[in-house]
Amino acid sequence: MGLITLGGMTAPERPEHHQEHDMAAAAERAPDGLHGLSAELTARVPQLLEAMRAVGTGLELRSTLDRICETAAALADARYAAIGVVDEEGEGLSDFVTYGISDETARETGRRPDGHAGLLGTLIHHPEAMRLADLTADPRAAGFPPGHPPMRGFLGVPIRVQGEVFGNLYLTEKRGGAEFDDDDLHMVRVLATEAGIAVGNARLYEAARRRERWIDGSVAVTTALLSGGDADEALSVVAEQARGPADACAGIVLLPAADGSGGLEIVAVSADDPSTALGVVVPPGSPAVERLLAGEAVFVADAATDPRLITPLARRYGPGMMLPLRSGGRVLGALATLRAPGARQFSGTERTLATQFASQAALALMMAEAQRDRERLAVYEDRDRIARDLHDLVVQRLFAIGMMLESAQRKDLSPVVQEGVARAVDELDVTIQEIRTAIFALQPDPDEGPSGLRTRVLREINMAAVPLGFTPTHRFTGPVDSAVGELTGKNLIAAVREALSNAFRHAHARRIDVVVDATATLPDGARGVRLTVADDGVGLPEGGRRSGLRNLARRAESLGGSSWCGPGIGEDGGGTTVVWEAPLQGPFRVRP
């Protein structure tokens, strides 16, 4: 088989064969056909085999394309080389890899060719070898953009992977001002065949790695959701694990809006600046929301210009995938992965893997929800039992003790004893009232509507009073219920719970003061709400754990606020004061 015949060879049907085997076979067949070739071409066969070996080295797709360009330029003695990767529709280029073009020249020429016109478009629709002495004189040429280096001689050869056109290899400007000849064409065609094998192997390797990354992400999501940890942190894991394998600049989780508008609210973000996106509500009138809630995926080529995305947030991004979190016929929310403007489009394989990941995440969400329901039911049952015991046993016994003391008080006792008994009876009355308050907190009315922020704070205080052994004092300033937004309020309640828990478990406090001020002014001048929880405990130990305080700070920072600690209210400043503040309404929201 001669080199000309070898140049027309297609890629093998089994791409998993090692390139060493293919090269060895080519080396064995090459001498049989050397008799009919020119001496110049025969002399270049070792160079060709070395080029084939170089092309087949490595498995990273991008580095493989770079290596093909460099090797082809050296083989044909060309100044410039490029590979245009044909998109899935076969209408343009999804990627364009160059050799010989400096970074400065690339910036001056601006956007890379898309293959919709000119000679590059011709090669896409007619993938055949092309050799031109002067490409600028060809009527199919579309011209060069400003700043583009001059090019005349042109050689174009398709690269096929498993019989399908992967892209085209372009060579221009043979050194010394010469034209590309038939020998160059034959050599480059053989190299393109080997390039197809190398690209096929690299694509298989990339696909395996990509699947592995998505599988690892699914495992991490399932573990996070079922570990029983903080729900917000688990959703952040979903966003982070979706962003990485998708090579996206943002991973976003959306759930039905808490305000009941029917829209989708961003509840978790993995991005360079998550605070500006967290809490944004995409209204129900958005075409994208309608499709997502119907269980349909939304793929966009450019989020900034797609009419289906109507929020200002979309203007920051380019290609994107918005996938419903759907399981068992129920749509729990949506998962979005977005790339930077001008980035490559998501391939069909990436869309399939991301869809499978979203389905796995939705299943994990449902399992986590069912697990939390079971745990919540067990807690409610335990709380009902505790409430009954407090009412039937403790309160009744305390009431009986009070009756006995009152009876003893009526006897002929000294004034000092009577005064002491009276104080004991008063203390018992206060204790009974506190226990009844705890009983009411343990038994919320299931039919009552959503509680205001003030009520929810009081509920947390009363629930903390049981393990503390005393009820923390509290004070509210300003329109707490009406001024504080739902997102900020939800995080403030979590901050109250965390601060009281720290005071009970670590501070061993005997006094705790809770203040919620809805008239606070934040450092940037914005109106905010400030929570202050001060105790007289042992203070922060040196080298102790700070995970709870970090959680407080992370919640505040995600809303655009802050959190810090200071001296407490004990003697000589003993104890700890935790301050947590955030804007009243949290991050910017888009309303319908």
PDB file of N, CA and C in Angstrom, residues 69 207 334:
ATOM      1  N   CYS A  69      -1.362  20.394  15.685  1.00  0.00           N
ATOM      2  CA  CYS A  69      -1.075  21.626  14.946  1.00  0.00           C
ATOM      3  C   CYS A  69       0.434  21.831  14.808  1.00  0.00           C
ATOM      4  N   ALA A 207     -14.040  11.498  27.927  1.00  0.00           N
ATOM      5  CA  ALA A 207     -15.396  11.080  28.290  1.00  0.00           C
ATOM      6  C   ALA A 207     -15.383  10.252  29.572  1.00  0.00           C
ATOM      7  N   ALA A 334     -34.788  23.356  40.624  1.00  0.00           N
ATOM      8  CA  ALA A 334     -34.009  23.351  39.394  1.00  0.00           C
ATOM      9  C   ALA A 334     -32.534  23.512  39.716  1.00  0.00           C
TER      10      ALA A 334
END
